[in-house]
XYZ file of C-alpha atoms in Angstrom:
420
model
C 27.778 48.504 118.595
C 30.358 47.349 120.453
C 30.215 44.989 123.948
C 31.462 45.537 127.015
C 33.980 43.223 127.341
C 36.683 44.384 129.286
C 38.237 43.656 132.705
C 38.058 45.434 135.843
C 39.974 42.938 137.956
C 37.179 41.157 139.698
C 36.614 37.468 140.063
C 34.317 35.341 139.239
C 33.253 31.603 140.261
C 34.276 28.540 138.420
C 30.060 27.742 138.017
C 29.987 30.766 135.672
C 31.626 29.380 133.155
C 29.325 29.326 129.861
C 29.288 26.100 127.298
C 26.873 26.925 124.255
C 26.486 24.871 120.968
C 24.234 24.873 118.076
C 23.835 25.622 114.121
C 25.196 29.400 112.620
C 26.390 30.992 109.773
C 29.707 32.224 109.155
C 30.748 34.568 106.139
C 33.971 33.251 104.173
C 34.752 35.751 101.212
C 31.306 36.949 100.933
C 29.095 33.947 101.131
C 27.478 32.292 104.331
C 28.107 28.641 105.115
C 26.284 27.357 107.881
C 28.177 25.681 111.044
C 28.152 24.124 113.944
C 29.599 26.299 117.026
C 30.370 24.942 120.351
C 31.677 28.002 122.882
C 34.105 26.344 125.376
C 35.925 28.577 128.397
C 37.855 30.663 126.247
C 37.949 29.236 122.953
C 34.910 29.399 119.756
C 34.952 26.043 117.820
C 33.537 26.608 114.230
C 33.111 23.335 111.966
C 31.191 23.287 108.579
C 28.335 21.288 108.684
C 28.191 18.318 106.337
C 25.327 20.287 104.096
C 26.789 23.242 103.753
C 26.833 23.271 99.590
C 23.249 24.171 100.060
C 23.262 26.572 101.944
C 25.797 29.133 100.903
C 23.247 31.813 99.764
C 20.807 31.312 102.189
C 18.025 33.244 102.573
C 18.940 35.288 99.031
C 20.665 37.661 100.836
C 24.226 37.326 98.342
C 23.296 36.386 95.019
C 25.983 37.829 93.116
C 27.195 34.687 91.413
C 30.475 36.392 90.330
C 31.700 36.269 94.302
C 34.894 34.159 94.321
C 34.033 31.436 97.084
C 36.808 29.096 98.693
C 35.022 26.210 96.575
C 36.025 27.784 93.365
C 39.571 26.196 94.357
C 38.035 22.953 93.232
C 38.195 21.592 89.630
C 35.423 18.861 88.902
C 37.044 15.597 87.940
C 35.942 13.764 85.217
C 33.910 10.222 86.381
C 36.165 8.633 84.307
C 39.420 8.854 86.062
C 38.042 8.575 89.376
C 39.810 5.306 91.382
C 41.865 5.303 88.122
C 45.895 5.007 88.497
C 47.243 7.688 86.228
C 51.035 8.869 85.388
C 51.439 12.592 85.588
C 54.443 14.137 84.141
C 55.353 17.621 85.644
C 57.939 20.242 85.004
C 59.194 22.539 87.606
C 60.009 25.631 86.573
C 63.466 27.422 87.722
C 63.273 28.267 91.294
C 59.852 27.166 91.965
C 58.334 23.999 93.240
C 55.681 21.427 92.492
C 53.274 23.855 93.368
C 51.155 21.479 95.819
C 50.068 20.799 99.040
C 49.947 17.313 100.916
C 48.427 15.996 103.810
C 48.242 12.290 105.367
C 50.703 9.977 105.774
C 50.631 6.653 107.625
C 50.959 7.794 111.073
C 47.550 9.343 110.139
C 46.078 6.077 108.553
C 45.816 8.367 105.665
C 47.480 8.542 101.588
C 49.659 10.650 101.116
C 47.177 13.313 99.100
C 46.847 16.868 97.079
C 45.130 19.170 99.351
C 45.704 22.242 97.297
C 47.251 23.199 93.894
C 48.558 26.503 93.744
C 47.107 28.402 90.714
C 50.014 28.782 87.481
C 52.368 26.648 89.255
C 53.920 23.330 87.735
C 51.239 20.735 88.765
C 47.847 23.698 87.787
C 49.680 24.030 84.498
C 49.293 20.354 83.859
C 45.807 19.929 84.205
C 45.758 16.842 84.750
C 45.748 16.750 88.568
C 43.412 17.383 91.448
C 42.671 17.868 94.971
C 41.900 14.360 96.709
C 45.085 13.001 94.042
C 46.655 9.744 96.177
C 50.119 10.065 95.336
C 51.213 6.518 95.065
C 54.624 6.868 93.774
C 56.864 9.518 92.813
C 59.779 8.671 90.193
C 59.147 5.303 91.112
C 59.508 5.876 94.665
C 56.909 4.047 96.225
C 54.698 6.365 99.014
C 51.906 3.727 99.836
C 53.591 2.986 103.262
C 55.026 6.781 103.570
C 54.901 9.201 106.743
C 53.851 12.783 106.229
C 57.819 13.854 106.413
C 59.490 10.760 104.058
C 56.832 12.184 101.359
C 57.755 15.451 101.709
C 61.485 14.829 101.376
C 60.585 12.409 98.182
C 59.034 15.047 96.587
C 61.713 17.938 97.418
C 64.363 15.789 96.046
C 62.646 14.315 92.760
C 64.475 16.953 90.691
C 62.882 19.092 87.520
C 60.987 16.703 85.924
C 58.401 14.857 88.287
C 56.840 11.813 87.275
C 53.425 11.265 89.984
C 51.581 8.623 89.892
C 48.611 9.401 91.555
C 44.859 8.014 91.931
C 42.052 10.176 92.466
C 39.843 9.196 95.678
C 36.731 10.914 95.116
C 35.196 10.508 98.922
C 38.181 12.639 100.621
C 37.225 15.735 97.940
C 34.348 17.170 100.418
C 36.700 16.603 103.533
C 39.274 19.115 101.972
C 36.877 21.368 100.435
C 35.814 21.992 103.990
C 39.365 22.552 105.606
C 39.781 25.046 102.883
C 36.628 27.218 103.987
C 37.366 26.934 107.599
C 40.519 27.776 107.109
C 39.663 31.139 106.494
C 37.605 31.639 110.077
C 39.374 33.280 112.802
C 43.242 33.641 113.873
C 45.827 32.748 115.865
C 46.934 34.570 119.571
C 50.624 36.122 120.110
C 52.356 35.518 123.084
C 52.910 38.632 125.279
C 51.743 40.173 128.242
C 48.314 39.446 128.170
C 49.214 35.221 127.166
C 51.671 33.303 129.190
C 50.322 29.863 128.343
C 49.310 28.434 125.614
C 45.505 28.707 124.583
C 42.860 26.328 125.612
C 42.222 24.500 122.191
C 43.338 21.015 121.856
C 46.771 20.580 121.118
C 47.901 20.730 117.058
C 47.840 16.901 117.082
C 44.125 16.744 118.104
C 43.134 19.378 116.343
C 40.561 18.596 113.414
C 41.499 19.772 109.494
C 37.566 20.976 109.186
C 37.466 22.696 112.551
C 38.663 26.291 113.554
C 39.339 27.169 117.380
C 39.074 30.945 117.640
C 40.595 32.019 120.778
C 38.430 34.455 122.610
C 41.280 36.680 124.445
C 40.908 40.027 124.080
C 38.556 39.936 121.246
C 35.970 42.369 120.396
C 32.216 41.655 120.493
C 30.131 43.941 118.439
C 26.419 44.022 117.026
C 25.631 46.324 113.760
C 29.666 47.798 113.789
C 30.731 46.669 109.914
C 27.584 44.459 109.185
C 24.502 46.186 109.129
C 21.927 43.632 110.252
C 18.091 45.563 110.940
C 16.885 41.810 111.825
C 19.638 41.542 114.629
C 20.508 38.429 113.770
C 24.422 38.883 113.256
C 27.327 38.415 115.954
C 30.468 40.092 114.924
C 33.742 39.269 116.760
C 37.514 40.601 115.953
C 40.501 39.574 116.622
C 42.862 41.652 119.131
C 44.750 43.325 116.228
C 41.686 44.509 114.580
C 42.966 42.286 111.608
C 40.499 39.484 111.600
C 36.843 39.112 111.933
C 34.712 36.243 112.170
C 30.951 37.057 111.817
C 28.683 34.850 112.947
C 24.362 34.888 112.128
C 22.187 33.369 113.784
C 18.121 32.091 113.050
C 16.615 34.573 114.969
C 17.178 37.312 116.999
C 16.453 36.192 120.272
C 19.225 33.328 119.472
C 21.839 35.804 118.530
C 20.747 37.542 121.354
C 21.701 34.437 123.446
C 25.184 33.606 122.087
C 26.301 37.523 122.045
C 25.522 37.698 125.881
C 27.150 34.030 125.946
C 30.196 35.246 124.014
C 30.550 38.505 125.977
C 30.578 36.852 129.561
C 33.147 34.168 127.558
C 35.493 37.176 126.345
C 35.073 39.190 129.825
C 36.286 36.135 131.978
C 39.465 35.495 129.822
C 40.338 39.332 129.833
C 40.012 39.590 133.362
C 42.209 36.536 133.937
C 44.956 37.634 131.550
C 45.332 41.428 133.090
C 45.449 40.004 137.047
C 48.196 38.271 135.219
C 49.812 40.729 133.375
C 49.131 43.291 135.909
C 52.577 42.824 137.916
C 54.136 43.329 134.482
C 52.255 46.751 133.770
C 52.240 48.454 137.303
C 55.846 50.191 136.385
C 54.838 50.755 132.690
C 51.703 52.392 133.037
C 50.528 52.132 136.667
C 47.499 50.041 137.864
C 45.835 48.965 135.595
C 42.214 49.634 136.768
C 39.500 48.428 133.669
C 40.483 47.063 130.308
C 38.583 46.309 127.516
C 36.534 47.059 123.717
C 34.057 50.471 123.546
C 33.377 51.908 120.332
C 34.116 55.636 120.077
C 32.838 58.418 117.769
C 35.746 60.729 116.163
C 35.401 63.875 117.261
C 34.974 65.642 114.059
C 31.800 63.882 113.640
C 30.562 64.624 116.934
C 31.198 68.110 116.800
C 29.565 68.737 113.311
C 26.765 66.414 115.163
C 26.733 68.839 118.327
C 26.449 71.892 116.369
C 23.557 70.789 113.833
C 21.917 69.578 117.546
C 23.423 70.526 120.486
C 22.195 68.735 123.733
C 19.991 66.639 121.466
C 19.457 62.512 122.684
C 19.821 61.405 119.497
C 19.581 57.239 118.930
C 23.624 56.514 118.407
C 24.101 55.122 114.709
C 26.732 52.636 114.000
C 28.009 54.612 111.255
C 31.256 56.651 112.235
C 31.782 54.634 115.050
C 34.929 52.818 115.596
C 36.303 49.759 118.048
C 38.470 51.335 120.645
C 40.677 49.418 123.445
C 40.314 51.505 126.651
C 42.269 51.207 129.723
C 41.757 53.165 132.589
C 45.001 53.627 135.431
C 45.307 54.893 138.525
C 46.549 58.344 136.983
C 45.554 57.933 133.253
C 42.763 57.528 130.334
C 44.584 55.861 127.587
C 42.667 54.869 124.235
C 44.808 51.950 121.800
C 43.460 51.420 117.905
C 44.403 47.274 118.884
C 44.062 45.376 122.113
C 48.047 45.944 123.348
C 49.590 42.870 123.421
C 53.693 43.682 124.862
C 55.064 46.261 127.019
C 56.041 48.368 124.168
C 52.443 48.247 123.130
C 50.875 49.512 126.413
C 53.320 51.985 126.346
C 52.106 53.705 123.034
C 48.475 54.441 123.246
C 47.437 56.367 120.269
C 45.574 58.691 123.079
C 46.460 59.677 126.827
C 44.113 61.961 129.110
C 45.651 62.853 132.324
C 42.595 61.703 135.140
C 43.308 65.148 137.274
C 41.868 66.715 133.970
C 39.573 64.984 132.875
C 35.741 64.282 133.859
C 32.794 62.178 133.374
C 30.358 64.739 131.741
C 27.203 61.739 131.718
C 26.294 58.638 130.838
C 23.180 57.040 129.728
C 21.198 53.957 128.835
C 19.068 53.591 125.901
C 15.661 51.957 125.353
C 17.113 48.713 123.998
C 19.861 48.400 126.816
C 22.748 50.006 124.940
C 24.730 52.558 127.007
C 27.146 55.211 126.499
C 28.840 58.121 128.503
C 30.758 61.387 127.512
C 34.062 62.182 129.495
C 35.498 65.724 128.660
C 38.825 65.379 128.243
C 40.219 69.082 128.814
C 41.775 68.567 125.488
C 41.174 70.771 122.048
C 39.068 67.713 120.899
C 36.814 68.760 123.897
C 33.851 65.708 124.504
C 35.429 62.172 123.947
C 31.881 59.976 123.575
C 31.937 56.533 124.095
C 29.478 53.947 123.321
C 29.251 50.205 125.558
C 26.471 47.616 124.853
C 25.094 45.677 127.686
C 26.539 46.777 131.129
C 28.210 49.787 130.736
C 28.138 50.461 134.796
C 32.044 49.071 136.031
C 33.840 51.270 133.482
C 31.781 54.189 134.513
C 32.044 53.545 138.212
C 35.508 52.955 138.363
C 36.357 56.424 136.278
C 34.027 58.397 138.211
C 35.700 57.201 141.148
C 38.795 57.609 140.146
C 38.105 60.863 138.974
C 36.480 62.207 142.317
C 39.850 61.055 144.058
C 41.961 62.340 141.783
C 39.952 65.734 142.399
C 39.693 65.107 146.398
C 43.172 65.013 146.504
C 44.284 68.657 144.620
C 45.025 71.590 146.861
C 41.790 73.486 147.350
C 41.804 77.099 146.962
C 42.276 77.302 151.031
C 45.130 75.430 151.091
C 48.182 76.829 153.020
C 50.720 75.059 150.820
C 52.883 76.662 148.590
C 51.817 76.466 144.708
């Protein structure tokens, strides 16, 4: 289900601060690669590990050999041609490019090379080039000595037909089939209320091609939500919108166990950092902003045909029908969002608002494994809103019981001499 990883403006020391590394998994289009992960302050790293080609299907657990994978991108090149200068004619079609990507360039200490052909463009419908292509020369405009930008210009301006001459370099082919994988892990943060500064990953110029920096803000943690995993060996983690998802599996369940606690505390501190800071921002919007974070909720449809097949009943809670929910609680409010909100507008339209002064904590529990959840009865036609947290479900449930016993301390009692 999903962690606990929201914010309820406390502090914490510098000396908490959690650095992990060691060997995963990650799943790219169906197909586990394993990786190396280092967990920095608020910030996953995720690089392939040099042997990943045998390790794709590990374990047996995907062997449906008609999955797409990112290395299908790759054509093999003959042995022949390889460190071979060849002359490539190509023919752009009207309104459309080369149909390539390039990286390198001599500020790099790199050739100017193919990373990618786009499929049933100009250069694919040659077939006669590849990814890891040197492009020495195009039209006879020498590129040996080119920067990234001079190439890009010579190739923009070479007209319809292209002449490349180009030299395959066979050792850069597993760099780039890498970057391709990788580049499918994780996603990229919007700036907002909740991020003033930019993230903490290196800067774009340090950044490594085969590495992905998955920024940790606002994320959601969760354990058995879209991946069922009985051997509890699989970290899930989603990006803010909802869109992305990087899943992560470890060797054994007591090392999952480890980095999902590690990841957690990770995601909590950067939460809590980014509401004290947007807090000034949000006290006219939506008041004060109390707790904010992930829970998992069960639609109410489900729970009622659940309550009247069992009513009362202490049932285990399945992951099935559950469903990531951003919770905030306010000084006057209970409001639910289907994505972490990341602008004013955003906080401002919760898909679901419960008024505190009508609303209570019906219970909350802990189950045998250390997964918690608590029922808060909304006074609403959808009557009993359940919500599941894993791991410390305690500060949201303290802070809305208290803020519901205030809200109901301060009401006129039925005593009260003023006027209604």
């Amino acid at each position: 289900m999903v962690e606990n990883g929201g914010s309820s403006g406390g502090s914490e020391s510098p000396s908490a601060t959690c650095v992990r590394s060691g060997l995963l998994e990650t799943l790219v289009r169906g197909v586990w690669y394993r990786v190396h992960c280092s967990l920095k302050d608020d910030y996953l790293s995720v690089c392939l590990d040099d042997g990943y080609d045998a390790t794709t299907t590990l374990n047996g657990t995907l062997n449906n050999n008609n999955v797409e994978t990112p290395n299908s991108d790759f054509t093999e090149v003959p042995e022949a041609i390889a460190n071979q200068k060849r002359v490539v004619q190509v023919v752009k079609s009207d309104n459309n490019g080369l149909g390539i990507s390039i990286k390198g360039g001599i500020e790099n200490n790199m050739p100017i090379l193919i990373s990618k052909i786009f499929k049933g463009m100009a250069a694919d419908l040659t077939e006669q080039l590849y990814v890891g292509d040197a492009i020495l020369s195009v039209n006879g405009e020498d590129l040996k000595d080119a920067t990234h930008e001079e190439a890009v210009k010579a190739l923009k301006r070479a007209g319809k037909m292209v002449q490349l001459e180009v030299k395959y370099l066979r050792e850069v082919t597993p760099y780039f089939r890498k970057a391709s994988i990788i580049s499918e892990v994780g996603w990229e943060l919007q700036r907002g209320y909740m991020v003033e500064a930019p993230p903490s990953p290196p800067s774009p110029q340090r950044r490594r091609a085969d590495t992905r920096y998955v920024p940790l803000l606002m994320a959601c943690v969760a354990k058995n939500l879209r991946h069922n995993d009985p051997e509890e060996r699989t970290i899930e983690i989603y990006s803010p919108d909802g869109v992305h998802a990087l899943a992560l599996r470890a060797p054994c369940s007591s090392t999952a166990a480890s980095w999902h606690r590690a990841v957690h505390a990770a995601v909590r501190r950067a939460c809590r950092a980014a509401l004290a800071r947007a807090r000034p921002h949000l006290r006219s919007l939506v008041g004060e902003v109390k707790y904010a974070g992930w829970l998992a909720r069960r639609p109410p449809q489900e729970h009622q045909q659940q309550v009247g097949a069992s009513a009362g009943s202490d049932e285990s809670d399945e992951a099935e029908g559950w469903q990531p929910t951003f919770v905030a609680i306010t000084d006057r409010e209970l409001r639910l969002y289907e994505a972490a909100p990341w602008s004013g507008e955003a906080w401002c339209a919760p898909s679901e608002c419960f008024s505190l002064a009508a609303t209570r904590l019906a219970w909350w529990r802990r189950g045998g494994a250390g997964a918690g959840a608590l029922g808060v009865r909304a006074g609403t036609a959808a009557g009993l809103l359940e919500l599941d947290m894993e791991g410390s479900p305690k500060p949201a449930v303290f802070i809305l019981h208290n803020l519901l016993s205030a809200r109901v301390h301060s009401l006129p009692n039925e005593t009260s001499t003023q006027p209604l």
